[in-house]
Short mmCIF file of C-alpha atoms and ligand atoms in Angstrom, two decimals:
data_model
loop_
_atom_site.label_atom_id
_atom_site.label_comp_id
_atom_site.label_asym_id
_atom_site.label_seq_id
_atom_site.Cartn_x
_atom_site.Cartn_y
_atom_site.Cartn_z
CA MET F 171 -2.18 8.99 -0.73
CA GLU F 172 1.84 10.41 -0.81
CA LYS F 173 2.16 13.41 1.88
CA PHE F 174 4.37 15.93 0.22
CA TYR F 175 5.99 19.18 2.36
CA ILE F 176 7.40 21.71 0.92
CA THR F 177 8.27 25.37 2.37
CA THR F 178 9.93 28.69 1.49
CA PRO F 179 11.90 30.68 3.29
CA LEU F 180 10.58 33.07 5.50
CA TYR F 181 10.92 36.51 4.08
CA TYR F 182 12.05 39.63 5.78
CA VAL F 183 9.35 42.37 6.37
CA ASN F 184 12.16 45.37 6.36
CA ASP F 185 11.49 45.30 1.74
CA GLU F 186 8.86 44.58 -0.57
CA PRO F 187 9.25 41.38 -3.11
CA HIS F 188 11.80 41.29 -5.28
CA ILE F 189 13.04 39.42 -8.26
CA GLY F 190 15.45 37.16 -5.76
CA HIS F 191 12.17 36.26 -3.40
CA ALA F 192 9.67 35.47 -5.86
CA TYR F 193 11.99 33.15 -7.60
CA THR F 194 12.19 30.83 -4.78
CA THR F 195 8.44 31.30 -4.05
CA ILE F 196 7.60 30.01 -7.59
CA LEU F 197 9.95 27.57 -7.54
CA ALA F 198 8.33 26.13 -4.85
CA ASP F 199 4.41 26.56 -6.24
CA VAL F 200 5.67 24.72 -9.10
CA ILE F 201 6.93 22.08 -7.69
CA SER F 202 4.01 21.94 -5.15
CA ARG F 203 1.48 21.66 -8.32
CA PHE F 204 3.81 18.75 -10.04
CA ASN F 205 3.58 17.35 -7.01
CA ARG F 206 0.17 18.02 -6.65
CA SER F 207 -0.66 16.94 -10.31
CA ILE F 208 0.70 13.49 -10.00
CA GLY F 209 -1.53 12.72 -7.59
CA LYS F 210 -0.24 13.52 -3.94
CA ASP F 211 -1.03 15.23 -0.69
CA VAL F 212 1.46 18.93 -0.55
CA PHE F 213 1.60 21.01 2.01
CA PHE F 214 3.06 24.01 0.88
CA LEU F 215 4.45 26.55 3.32
CA THR F 216 5.45 30.20 2.80
CA GLY F 217 5.31 32.99 5.43
CA THR F 218 7.12 36.91 6.72
CA ASP F 219 10.28 37.31 9.34
CA GLU F 220 9.08 39.66 11.66
CA HIS F 221 10.85 40.26 14.60
CA GLY F 222 14.25 40.57 15.38
CA GLN F 223 16.68 44.48 14.60
CA LYS F 224 16.51 44.18 10.55
CA VAL F 225 12.43 44.68 10.95
CA GLN F 226 13.14 46.61 14.22
CA GLU F 227 14.89 49.98 12.26
CA ALA F 228 13.27 49.15 9.35
CA SER F 229 10.16 49.99 11.25
CA GLU F 230 11.99 52.81 12.89
CA LYS F 231 12.51 54.66 10.05
CA ARG F 232 9.52 54.77 9.20
CA GLY F 233 8.84 56.26 12.60
CA VAL F 234 5.90 53.43 13.72
CA PRO F 235 5.17 50.57 15.69
CA PRO F 236 7.18 47.68 14.55
CA LYS F 237 3.65 45.55 14.18
CA GLU F 238 1.97 48.22 12.57
CA HIS F 239 4.80 48.42 9.78
CA ALA F 240 4.57 43.78 10.04
CA ASP F 241 1.23 44.63 8.70
CA GLU F 242 1.50 46.54 6.14
CA PHE F 243 4.88 44.85 4.44
CA VAL F 244 2.88 41.28 4.98
CA LYS F 245 0.43 42.25 2.48
CA ARG F 246 2.92 43.37 -0.21
CA PHE F 247 3.52 39.78 0.63
CA LYS F 248 0.44 38.36 0.42
CA ASN F 249 -0.55 40.10 -2.71
CA ALA F 250 3.04 40.06 -4.73
CA TRP F 251 2.10 36.13 -4.91
CA LYS F 252 -1.81 36.06 -5.55
CA ASN F 253 -0.52 38.02 -8.65
CA LEU F 254 2.20 35.21 -9.04
CA ASP F 255 -0.36 32.65 -8.63
CA ILE F 256 1.32 30.95 -5.61
CA ASN F 257 -1.15 29.13 -4.68
CA TYR F 258 0.12 28.83 -0.22
CA ASP F 259 -1.33 26.51 1.92
CA HIS F 260 -0.54 28.74 4.83
CA PHE F 261 1.12 31.46 5.33
CA ILE F 262 2.59 32.54 8.72
CA ARG F 263 4.13 35.52 10.04
CA THR F 264 6.67 34.91 12.54
CA THR F 265 4.27 37.42 15.31
CA ASP F 266 0.80 34.55 14.91
CA GLU F 267 0.86 34.28 18.50
CA ASN F 268 0.44 30.51 17.91
CA HIS F 269 3.58 30.76 16.46
CA LYS F 270 5.46 32.36 19.70
CA ASP F 271 3.76 30.33 21.90
CA LYS F 272 5.43 27.24 20.25
CA VAL F 273 8.60 29.04 19.65
CA LYS F 274 8.56 29.50 24.27
CA LYS F 275 7.16 25.93 24.78
CA ILE F 276 10.34 24.34 22.90
CA LEU F 277 12.25 27.18 24.86
CA THR F 278 11.36 25.99 28.01
CA SER F 279 12.08 22.93 27.38
CA LEU F 280 15.81 23.19 25.92
CA TYR F 281 16.70 25.12 28.92
CA GLU F 282 14.96 22.91 31.52
CA LYS F 283 16.68 20.23 30.33
CA GLY F 284 19.70 21.36 30.50
CA ASP F 285 20.84 22.38 26.61
CA ILE F 286 20.20 25.88 26.98
CA TYR F 287 22.42 27.46 29.87
CA PHE F 288 23.43 31.19 30.71
CA ASP F 289 26.38 32.83 30.30
CA GLU F 290 29.04 35.80 29.81
CA TYR F 291 30.31 35.74 26.68
CA GLU F 292 33.17 38.98 24.35
CA GLY F 293 32.87 37.92 20.43
CA LEU F 294 32.99 39.30 17.85
CA TYR F 295 28.96 40.32 15.86
CA SER F 296 27.90 41.08 12.12
CA VAL F 297 25.41 43.67 13.38
CA SER F 298 24.07 43.47 9.46
CA GLU F 299 23.40 39.70 10.38
CA GLU F 300 22.42 39.89 13.30
CA ARG F 301 25.10 37.97 14.80
CA PHE F 302 28.19 36.03 16.86
CA ILE F 303 30.61 35.36 14.06
CA THR F 304 33.91 33.36 14.63
CA GLU F 305 37.38 35.50 14.09
CA LYS F 306 37.91 32.84 11.11
CA GLU F 307 34.00 34.02 9.53
CA LYS F 308 35.56 37.72 9.98
CA GLU F 309 38.56 37.49 7.11
CA GLU F 310 36.26 35.30 4.63
CA GLY F 311 35.38 39.08 4.69
CA GLN F 312 31.27 38.80 4.06
CA PHE F 313 30.47 40.19 7.27
CA ARG F 314 30.11 43.57 7.47
CA GLU F 315 29.66 45.71 10.97
CA VAL F 316 31.46 43.54 12.38
CA LYS F 317 32.30 44.69 16.46
CA THR F 318 33.05 42.77 19.65
CA ILE F 319 31.08 42.78 21.81
CA LYS F 320 30.28 41.64 25.44
CA GLU F 321 26.84 40.51 26.62
CA LYS F 322 25.73 37.86 28.71
CA ASN F 323 23.19 35.80 26.76
CA TYR F 324 21.85 32.33 26.89
CA PHE F 325 23.59 30.25 25.00
CA PHE F 326 21.89 26.54 22.98
CA ARG F 327 24.21 24.33 23.31
CA MET F 328 25.04 23.10 19.58
CA SER F 329 28.39 22.02 20.22
CA LYS F 330 26.51 19.26 22.01
CA TYR F 331 25.12 18.17 18.41
CA GLN F 332 27.57 18.13 16.51
CA LYS F 333 29.44 15.10 15.40
CA LYS F 334 25.56 13.77 15.62
CA LEU F 335 25.53 16.34 12.83
CA ILE F 336 27.79 15.65 11.25
CA ASP F 337 27.16 11.24 10.53
CA HIS F 338 23.49 12.55 10.05
CA ILE F 339 24.93 14.86 6.99
CA ASN F 340 27.36 11.74 5.18
CA ASN F 341 24.54 9.10 6.02
CA ASN F 342 22.15 10.95 4.04
CA GLU F 343 22.81 11.87 0.91
CA LYS F 344 20.18 14.05 0.45
CA PHE F 345 19.99 15.59 3.00
CA ILE F 346 21.45 18.46 1.81
CA ARG F 347 21.79 19.07 -2.05
CA PRO F 348 23.15 20.45 -4.50
CA ARG F 349 26.53 18.25 -3.57
CA SER F 350 28.34 21.38 -3.51
CA ARG F 351 26.47 23.01 -0.47
CA LYS F 352 27.07 20.12 1.01
CA ASN F 353 30.64 19.95 1.04
CA GLU F 354 30.87 23.57 1.86
CA ILE F 355 28.59 23.08 5.12
CA LEU F 356 31.13 19.42 5.88
CA GLY F 357 34.05 21.56 5.91
CA PHE F 358 32.05 25.01 8.02
CA LEU F 359 31.49 21.73 10.64
CA LYS F 360 35.13 20.48 10.67
CA LYS F 361 35.90 23.08 13.42
CA PRO F 362 34.79 22.13 16.70
CA LEU F 363 31.15 24.22 16.16
CA ASN F 364 30.24 26.88 19.07
CA ASP F 365 27.28 26.98 21.19
CA LEU F 366 24.42 29.79 19.32
CA CYS F 367 23.78 32.59 21.44
CA ILE F 368 19.70 32.59 21.58
CA SER F 369 18.78 35.44 22.90
CA ARG F 370 19.19 39.89 22.66
CA PRO F 371 19.04 41.94 25.33
CA LYS F 372 16.55 44.54 25.18
CA SER F 373 18.23 46.74 26.16
CA ARG F 374 20.02 45.96 22.50
CA LEU F 375 17.10 45.17 20.95
CA SER F 376 13.43 44.69 22.46
CA TRP F 377 11.56 43.49 18.84
CA GLY F 378 10.99 40.45 19.41
CA ILE F 379 9.50 37.59 21.41
CA ASP F 380 9.77 37.41 25.68
CA LEU F 381 12.19 34.58 26.57
CA PRO F 382 9.91 32.83 28.69
CA PHE F 383 12.48 31.72 31.87
CA ASP F 384 13.75 35.75 31.06
CA ASN F 385 11.45 38.92 30.76
CA ASP F 386 14.78 40.62 30.23
CA TYR F 387 16.33 38.98 27.25
CA VAL F 388 14.09 37.99 24.28
CA THR F 389 14.92 35.67 21.38
CA TYR F 390 16.97 35.70 18.72
CA VAL F 391 15.47 36.20 15.60
CA TRP F 392 17.37 32.74 13.80
CA PHE F 393 15.39 30.56 16.54
CA ASP F 394 12.34 32.55 16.36
CA ALA F 395 12.10 31.89 12.98
CA LEU F 396 13.35 28.62 12.16
CA ILE F 397 10.48 26.89 14.41
CA ASN F 398 7.61 27.77 11.94
CA TYR F 399 8.17 25.50 9.33
CA ILE F 400 7.01 22.78 12.28
CA SER F 401 5.31 25.48 14.48
CA GLY F 402 3.47 26.59 10.87
CA ILE F 403 1.64 22.99 10.69
CA GLY F 404 0.35 22.49 14.17
CA TRP F 405 3.39 20.87 15.92
CA GLY F 406 2.76 20.99 19.60
CA GLU F 407 -1.09 21.63 19.32
CA LYS F 408 -3.26 19.07 20.93
CA SER F 409 -4.48 17.56 17.71
CA SER F 410 -1.35 17.64 15.12
CA GLU F 411 -3.50 16.04 12.01
CA ASN F 412 -1.00 18.11 9.79
CA PHE F 413 2.28 17.85 11.78
CA ASP F 414 2.24 14.46 11.81
CA ASN F 415 0.63 14.03 8.58
CA TYR F 416 3.73 15.99 6.81
CA TRP F 417 5.93 16.23 8.68
CA PRO F 418 9.05 15.12 8.24
CA ALA F 419 9.21 18.15 5.17
CA ASP F 420 10.21 17.18 2.12
CA TYR F 421 11.85 19.79 1.04
CA HIS F 422 13.10 23.59 2.52
CA LEU F 423 14.31 25.59 -0.65
CA MET F 424 16.16 28.67 -0.24
CA ALA F 425 19.10 30.54 -1.35
CA LYS F 426 23.01 29.90 -0.76
CA ASP F 427 22.84 33.19 1.56
CA ILE F 428 21.46 31.08 4.30
CA LEU F 429 22.77 26.64 4.24
CA THR F 430 24.24 27.58 7.04
CA THR F 431 21.53 28.32 9.60
CA HIS F 432 19.35 25.61 7.80
CA CYS F 433 21.77 22.93 7.67
CA VAL F 434 23.55 23.83 10.82
CA TYR F 435 21.15 25.30 13.61
CA TRP F 436 18.34 24.37 12.47
CA PRO F 437 18.41 20.46 12.83
CA THR F 438 21.00 20.75 15.83
CA MET F 439 17.73 22.67 17.54
CA LEU F 440 15.96 19.18 15.88
CA MET F 441 18.20 16.97 17.20
CA ALA F 442 17.55 19.22 21.24
CA CYS F 443 14.12 18.24 20.61
CA ASP F 444 13.39 15.32 19.83
CA ILE F 445 12.25 15.58 16.01
CA ASP F 446 12.95 14.26 13.15
CA LEU F 447 15.01 15.97 10.49
CA PRO F 448 13.93 17.81 7.18
CA LYS F 449 14.52 15.10 4.72
CA SER F 450 15.96 18.08 1.74
CA ILE F 451 17.34 21.39 2.28
CA PHE F 452 17.79 22.52 -0.69
CA ALA F 453 19.78 25.57 -1.83
CA HIS F 454 19.44 27.13 -4.74
CA GLY F 455 21.73 30.18 -6.25
CA TRP F 456 21.20 33.64 -6.91
CA TRP F 457 19.83 35.74 -9.12
CA LEU F 458 22.62 39.21 -10.30
CA ILE F 459 21.94 42.00 -11.06
CA ASP F 460 25.21 43.08 -13.35
CA ASN F 461 27.13 40.85 -11.58
CA MET F 462 26.42 41.37 -8.05
CA LYS F 463 23.34 39.40 -5.69
CA MET F 464 19.90 41.47 -6.49
CA SER F 465 19.29 43.23 -2.63
CA LYS F 466 17.67 45.62 -0.71
CA SER F 467 20.75 47.15 0.82
CA ILE F 468 22.65 47.25 -2.84
CA GLY F 469 19.63 48.58 -4.08
CA ASN F 470 19.54 46.78 -7.59
CA VAL F 471 15.74 44.77 -7.25
CA VAL F 472 13.76 44.32 -9.78
CA ARG F 473 10.03 44.62 -8.50
CA PRO F 474 8.70 40.86 -9.86
CA LEU F 475 4.85 42.69 -10.01
CA ASP F 476 6.24 45.22 -12.61
CA LEU F 477 7.46 42.57 -15.06
CA ALA F 478 4.18 40.40 -14.60
CA ASN F 479 2.15 43.46 -14.77
CA GLU F 480 3.35 44.40 -18.28
CA TYR F 481 4.16 40.88 -19.24
CA GLY F 482 1.57 38.34 -17.64
CA SER F 483 2.94 36.62 -14.84
CA ASP F 484 2.76 32.97 -16.12
CA SER F 485 5.16 34.70 -18.26
CA LEU F 486 7.52 36.02 -15.73
CA ARG F 487 6.95 31.90 -14.26
CA TYR F 488 8.28 31.41 -16.73
CA TYR F 489 11.46 33.30 -17.64
CA LEU F 490 12.31 32.68 -13.95
CA MET F 491 12.43 28.81 -13.75
CA ARG F 492 13.54 28.27 -17.53
CA ASN F 493 16.74 30.95 -17.25
CA MET F 494 18.05 29.60 -13.44
CA VAL F 495 19.96 26.57 -13.69
CA LEU F 496 19.35 24.01 -10.69
CA GLY F 497 22.64 25.01 -7.66
CA GLN F 498 24.59 27.84 -10.41
CA ASP F 499 23.56 31.72 -10.14
CA SER F 500 21.49 33.37 -13.29
CA THR F 501 22.03 37.14 -14.06
CA PHE F 502 18.82 38.86 -14.56
CA THR F 503 18.40 41.43 -17.75
CA THR F 504 15.06 42.74 -18.84
CA ASN F 505 16.63 41.62 -22.54
CA SER F 506 17.28 38.39 -21.42
CA PHE F 507 14.26 37.58 -20.28
CA ILE F 508 12.33 39.26 -24.27
CA GLU F 509 14.89 37.31 -25.43
CA ARG F 510 13.28 33.65 -23.98
CA TYR F 511 9.43 35.04 -24.39
CA ASN F 512 9.67 35.91 -27.92
CA ALA F 513 11.12 32.45 -29.02
CA ASP F 514 10.21 30.27 -26.36
CA LEU F 515 6.22 31.42 -25.54
CA ALA F 516 6.41 33.24 -29.26
CA ASN F 517 7.65 31.88 -31.09
CA ASP F 518 7.71 27.74 -30.11
CA TYR F 519 4.37 27.02 -28.01
CA GLY F 520 2.03 30.15 -28.93
CA ASN F 521 3.17 29.42 -32.72
CA VAL F 522 2.21 25.38 -33.23
CA VAL F 523 -1.24 26.83 -30.31
CA ASN F 524 -2.39 28.84 -33.50
CA ARG F 525 -2.06 27.14 -36.02
CA VAL F 526 -3.17 23.47 -35.46
CA VAL F 527 -6.33 25.34 -34.21
CA ILE F 528 -6.56 27.36 -36.74
CA LEU F 529 -6.51 24.78 -39.25
CA ILE F 530 -9.18 23.24 -37.08
CA LYS F 531 -11.11 25.55 -37.37
CA LYS F 532 -10.99 26.55 -41.00
CA TYR F 533 -11.23 22.74 -42.13
CA TYR F 534 -13.24 20.89 -39.91
CA ASP F 535 -15.67 23.38 -38.24
CA SER F 536 -13.27 24.07 -34.97
CA LYS F 537 -14.37 19.84 -33.88
CA ILE F 538 -11.42 17.69 -33.57
CA PRO F 539 -11.21 15.55 -36.61
CA GLU F 540 -11.48 12.06 -36.44
CA PRO F 541 -7.57 10.55 -37.07
CA GLY F 542 -7.40 7.93 -40.00
CA GLU F 543 -4.36 5.04 -39.82
CA TYR F 544 -0.85 6.77 -38.48
CA ASN F 545 1.87 6.33 -40.48
CA ASP F 546 5.38 6.66 -39.79
CA ILE F 547 5.68 10.25 -39.13
CA ASP F 548 2.71 10.18 -36.98
CA LYS F 549 4.01 7.14 -35.26
CA ASN F 550 7.38 8.79 -34.72
CA LEU F 551 5.94 11.59 -33.41
CA ILE F 552 3.48 9.87 -31.11
CA ASN F 553 6.76 7.32 -29.72
CA GLN F 554 7.90 10.79 -28.08
CA PHE F 555 5.41 11.76 -26.14
CA ASN F 556 4.98 7.91 -24.70
CA ASP F 557 6.90 6.98 -21.08
CA LEU F 558 7.26 11.11 -20.46
CA SER F 559 5.42 11.11 -17.67
CA ASN F 560 8.57 9.05 -16.04
CA VAL F 561 11.00 11.54 -18.10
CA ILE F 562 9.13 14.15 -16.19
CA ASN F 563 8.97 12.48 -13.05
CA LEU F 564 12.40 11.83 -12.27
CA HIS F 565 13.51 15.47 -13.13
CA LEU F 566 11.39 16.79 -10.58
CA GLU F 567 12.77 14.05 -7.76
CA SER F 568 15.84 15.79 -8.64
CA LEU F 569 14.28 19.04 -8.59
CA LYS F 570 16.14 19.93 -12.80
CA ILE F 571 13.24 22.51 -13.36
CA HIS F 572 14.82 23.71 -16.15
CA GLU F 573 15.98 20.32 -17.70
CA LEU F 574 12.57 19.72 -17.40
CA ILE F 575 10.66 22.58 -19.04
CA GLU F 576 13.82 22.14 -22.16
CA ILE F 577 12.16 18.51 -22.71
CA ILE F 578 8.26 19.66 -23.18
CA PHE F 579 10.25 22.49 -24.59
CA SER F 580 11.48 19.83 -27.27
CA LYS F 581 8.55 17.71 -27.35
CA ILE F 582 7.04 21.33 -28.36
CA ARG F 583 8.98 21.73 -31.53
CA LEU F 584 9.09 18.64 -32.55
CA ILE F 585 5.24 19.00 -33.75
CA ASN F 586 6.33 22.25 -35.36
CA LYS F 587 8.10 20.14 -37.26
CA TYR F 588 6.17 17.48 -37.42
CA LEU F 589 3.16 20.29 -39.60
CA GLU F 590 6.22 21.34 -41.52
CA GLU F 591 6.50 17.69 -42.35
CA LYS F 592 3.20 16.31 -42.81
CA GLU F 593 2.40 19.85 -43.99
CA PRO F 594 -1.77 19.29 -43.20
CA TRP F 595 -2.30 23.08 -45.28
CA LYS F 596 -0.78 20.90 -48.94
CA THR F 597 -3.15 18.05 -48.30
CA TYR F 598 -6.11 19.19 -47.52
CA LYS F 599 -6.14 21.04 -50.46
CA THR F 600 -4.39 19.15 -53.03
CA ASN F 601 -6.60 16.29 -52.80
CA PRO F 602 -9.79 16.05 -51.00
CA ASN F 603 -8.50 12.07 -50.62
CA GLN F 604 -6.26 13.07 -48.44
CA ARG F 605 -8.70 14.56 -45.98
CA ASP F 606 -8.18 10.90 -43.79
CA VAL F 607 -3.79 12.68 -43.64
CA THR F 608 -5.53 16.11 -42.77
CA ALA F 609 -7.69 14.51 -39.90
CA THR F 610 -5.06 12.31 -38.94
CA THR F 611 -2.01 15.47 -38.83
CA LEU F 612 -3.79 17.71 -36.74
CA TYR F 613 -5.84 15.09 -34.23
CA VAL F 614 -2.30 13.72 -33.76
CA SER F 615 -0.48 17.59 -33.35
CA ILE F 616 -3.97 18.86 -30.91
CA GLU F 617 -3.74 15.74 -28.55
CA CYS F 618 1.00 16.40 -28.59
CA ILE F 619 -0.25 19.53 -27.99
CA ARG F 620 -2.66 19.14 -25.17
CA ILE F 621 0.74 16.99 -23.34
CA CYS F 622 2.42 19.84 -23.67
CA THR F 623 -0.07 22.21 -22.31
CA LYS F 624 -0.42 19.66 -19.57
CA LEU F 625 3.46 19.75 -19.00
CA LEU F 626 3.14 23.32 -19.02
CA ASN F 627 0.72 24.02 -16.73
CA PRO F 628 2.40 23.65 -12.95
CA ILE F 629 4.96 26.22 -14.09
CA MET F 630 2.32 28.99 -16.20
CA PRO F 631 -1.29 28.57 -14.82
CA ASN F 632 -3.33 30.50 -16.22
CA LYS F 633 -2.78 30.22 -20.06
CA THR F 634 -2.87 26.68 -19.94
CA LYS F 635 -6.12 26.51 -18.22
CA LEU F 636 -6.83 28.80 -21.43
CA VAL F 637 -5.55 26.16 -24.03
CA LEU F 638 -7.32 22.93 -21.82
CA ASN F 639 -10.80 24.55 -20.84
CA ALA F 640 -10.99 25.49 -24.85
CA ILE F 641 -9.66 21.84 -26.56
CA GLY F 642 -12.00 20.74 -23.62
CA SER F 643 -9.59 18.44 -21.68
CA LYS F 644 -10.77 18.50 -18.18
CA GLU F 645 -8.47 16.41 -15.97
CA SER F 646 -6.40 15.19 -18.08
CA SER F 647 -3.58 12.70 -17.77
CA LEU F 648 -0.40 12.55 -20.21
CA LYS F 649 -1.57 9.45 -22.26
CA PHE F 650 -1.56 9.50 -26.29
CA GLU F 651 -5.22 9.26 -27.71
CA GLU F 652 -7.17 10.84 -24.37
CA ILE F 653 -8.67 13.15 -26.91
CA ASN F 654 -12.81 12.71 -28.18
CA PHE F 655 -12.56 13.57 -31.45
CA GLY F 656 -16.39 15.67 -32.46
CA GLN F 657 -15.40 17.40 -29.60
CA GLU F 658 -15.78 21.61 -30.64
CA ILE F 659 -12.53 23.82 -30.10
CA GLY F 660 -13.12 27.16 -28.06
CA CYS F 661 -12.06 30.77 -28.86
CA ILE F 662 -8.23 31.09 -28.12
CA PRO F 663 -6.91 34.33 -28.20
CA THR F 664 -3.20 35.23 -28.78
CA LEU F 665 -1.28 33.20 -25.81
CA PHE F 666 1.85 35.21 -25.92
CA PRO F 667 2.42 38.29 -28.65
CA ARG F 668 5.62 38.83 -29.80
CA ILE F 669 7.82 41.46 -27.58
CA GLU F 670 9.13 44.18 -30.01
CA PHE F 671 12.60 45.49 -27.68
CA LYS F 672 12.65 49.38 -26.67
N1 MSP L 71 14.15 35.86 7.19
C1 MSP L 71 15.75 35.03 6.36
C2 MSP L 71 14.75 33.52 6.38
C3 MSP L 71 14.78 33.16 8.02
S1 MSP L 71 14.10 31.22 7.47
C4 MSP L 71 13.15 30.30 8.46
C5 MSP L 71 15.72 35.51 5.16
N2 MSP L 71 14.99 36.25 4.20
S2 MSP L 71 15.06 37.16 3.14
O1 MSP L 71 14.09 38.10 2.77
O2 MSP L 71 16.58 38.19 3.03
O3 MSP L 71 14.85 35.97 2.56
C6 MSP L 71 16.31 35.52 2.09
C7 MSP L 71 15.87 34.32 0.93
O4 MSP L 71 15.22 34.91 -0.13
C8 MSP L 71 16.96 33.47 -0.01
O5 MSP L 71 17.66 32.55 0.98
C9 MSP L 71 16.25 33.13 -1.28
O6 MSP L 71 15.05 32.37 -1.00
C10 MSP L 71 15.31 34.54 -2.13
N3 MSP L 71 16.12 35.38 -2.59
C11 MSP L 71 16.87 36.64 -2.06
N4 MSP L 71 17.43 37.67 -2.73
C12 MSP L 71 17.32 36.30 -3.39
C13 MSP L 71 18.30 36.48 -5.03
N5 MSP L 71 19.12 37.86 -5.34
N6 MSP L 71 18.43 35.18 -5.73
C14 MSP L 71 17.83 34.51 -5.32
N7 MSP L 71 17.09 34.37 -3.97
C15 MSP L 71 17.21 35.18 -3.60
O7 MSP L 71 16.53 35.71 4.83
#
C-alpha cells in the first residue's frame, strides 16, 4: 500500500489554539482523509512544542512550573482537535521522554562527528524569536526585542551544508512549495550561511533538554522541536518500522512564518545525520484580522471552538478550507463566514439534498426509484461526473483544496440546475405515464448527490456521514450507478439551517 506521511508544526504551549493553528491542522486532516479515501496508508503527526523561552515565560507569568503549565495547555490543544474532528495518528510532545532521548542521541552523534563545536560569539539576538539574527535581518525590521549578546555556546556547522542544500532545492522542484517560497529561500541562501547556535546557557534559560555533553546548557528550542518529525515516527528505535515505512515525509505543512527554520535548519540537520530530506515543505499564507496576522502577541485572535460550538465543526472546517487560496493570505471576518455558509452550505448543498430526499419520500415512499432510460439531459449531467476522481486527485496533489472544493460545488449547482430543468414535481403530477422520467431524474440526482457527498466527506466528516448513512451508501466509490434502487432513505434533518446576520 502506498505510504503517505504528513505533519503540522508543533504549536507552542504559550497560548490556546486559535484559527491560525486550527487552519494548518484541519488542512493536514483534510489532506490525510482524502489520501486515506484513495487507499493510501497515511500517518498524520501533530503535537506541541514545549521547551524554550516563550513557554518558560508563559509559565512564570502564571506562577506554575513549566511542565505543569504545558500539561494544562496540551489538554486545550487536544480538546480543540477533538472538537474539530482532527483524526491524527500521533500527538507528540517535545517533553516526551522518548523524544528527548532521540534529541540527545542526535546531539551526541553530531558532537562526536565534529559537526557541533564550542565557541564564543557576539551577535544580535532577537528575544522574541529566540535566535541570533544577522545585521540584514535586523535591518529588514521583522524581529523584535533585538539586543547584542556575547556568550559561549555550542554551534552546529550549518554552513558546511549550504552548497548541498542549494543543489537539493534546485534539483527538487517540489521540495519547497509554493514556488514563491522556494525563491525566497534561494535568495536567503545567496549570502554565506552562519553556523547555528544550538545551545542556551542555563543561567539564561533553564527550560529545555540538557545537552548530553555539557550540563550547563540546554538545547535551543528549534533544534529540539524539528527533530519531532522523525522522533514521532520512531526514528532511532530498535524496531523502527514506522520510520522505515513513512520517512521521508510527503509534506511538512506550516505557514510562511517558520519557513527558514524548516527549509534551512531542518534539511541541514538531516544532511548532517545522513537522513533523507522530506519530499515537500509547504508554506501557506496567514489568516489576517484587519490586515494583521492573527497572533497572541497582537491579541487579535479568534477561537476556533467558539465558532465550532455555535455553527458546527463541519462549517468551520469548510470555511477555512474554501476561503484560503493556496499560498495567499486570507482575511477572517464573521460576516465572510456567514456569507460562505449561507451561500454554499445552506443554499447549494443543503438545499439540493433536502429537495431530492423530500421528493423521494413523497413519491416513492422513501425508496430510491429504479431509473428508466437516460435522455440527453440526464446524460449531460452524468457525463459531468465522469473522470471526476482524476480531476480531484490532480488538485489534491497540488494541494489546491479551495479549487477542489469549487469543482465539487460546481457539480452541486449543476444538480440543482438539472432539477429545475427536469421539474420532477411536474412530471410526476401532470402525466402519470411520465413516472419513469421522474424516477430517472430522482435516481440520477441522488446518485450525483452521493458522489458529491463522498467527495466532501474529508472536509465535513460529520454531516456528510449522516447523508451517506441515510442513503445507505457504505464504502461508496465515485462511480456512477453504484447506489441500489429500492434502497430506503433514512431521515435527514436540515443539514445547514440558514444563519441570519445579527
Ligand atoms: N513551535 C513552532 C513550530 C515548531 S515546528 C517544529 C511555532 N509554533 S506556533 O505555535 O507559533 O505555530 C506556528 C504555526 O501555526 C504557523 O506556521 C501556522 O501553521 C500556524 N499559524 C499560527 N498563526 C497563523 C495565522 N495567523 N494564519 C495561519 N496560520 C497560522 O512556530
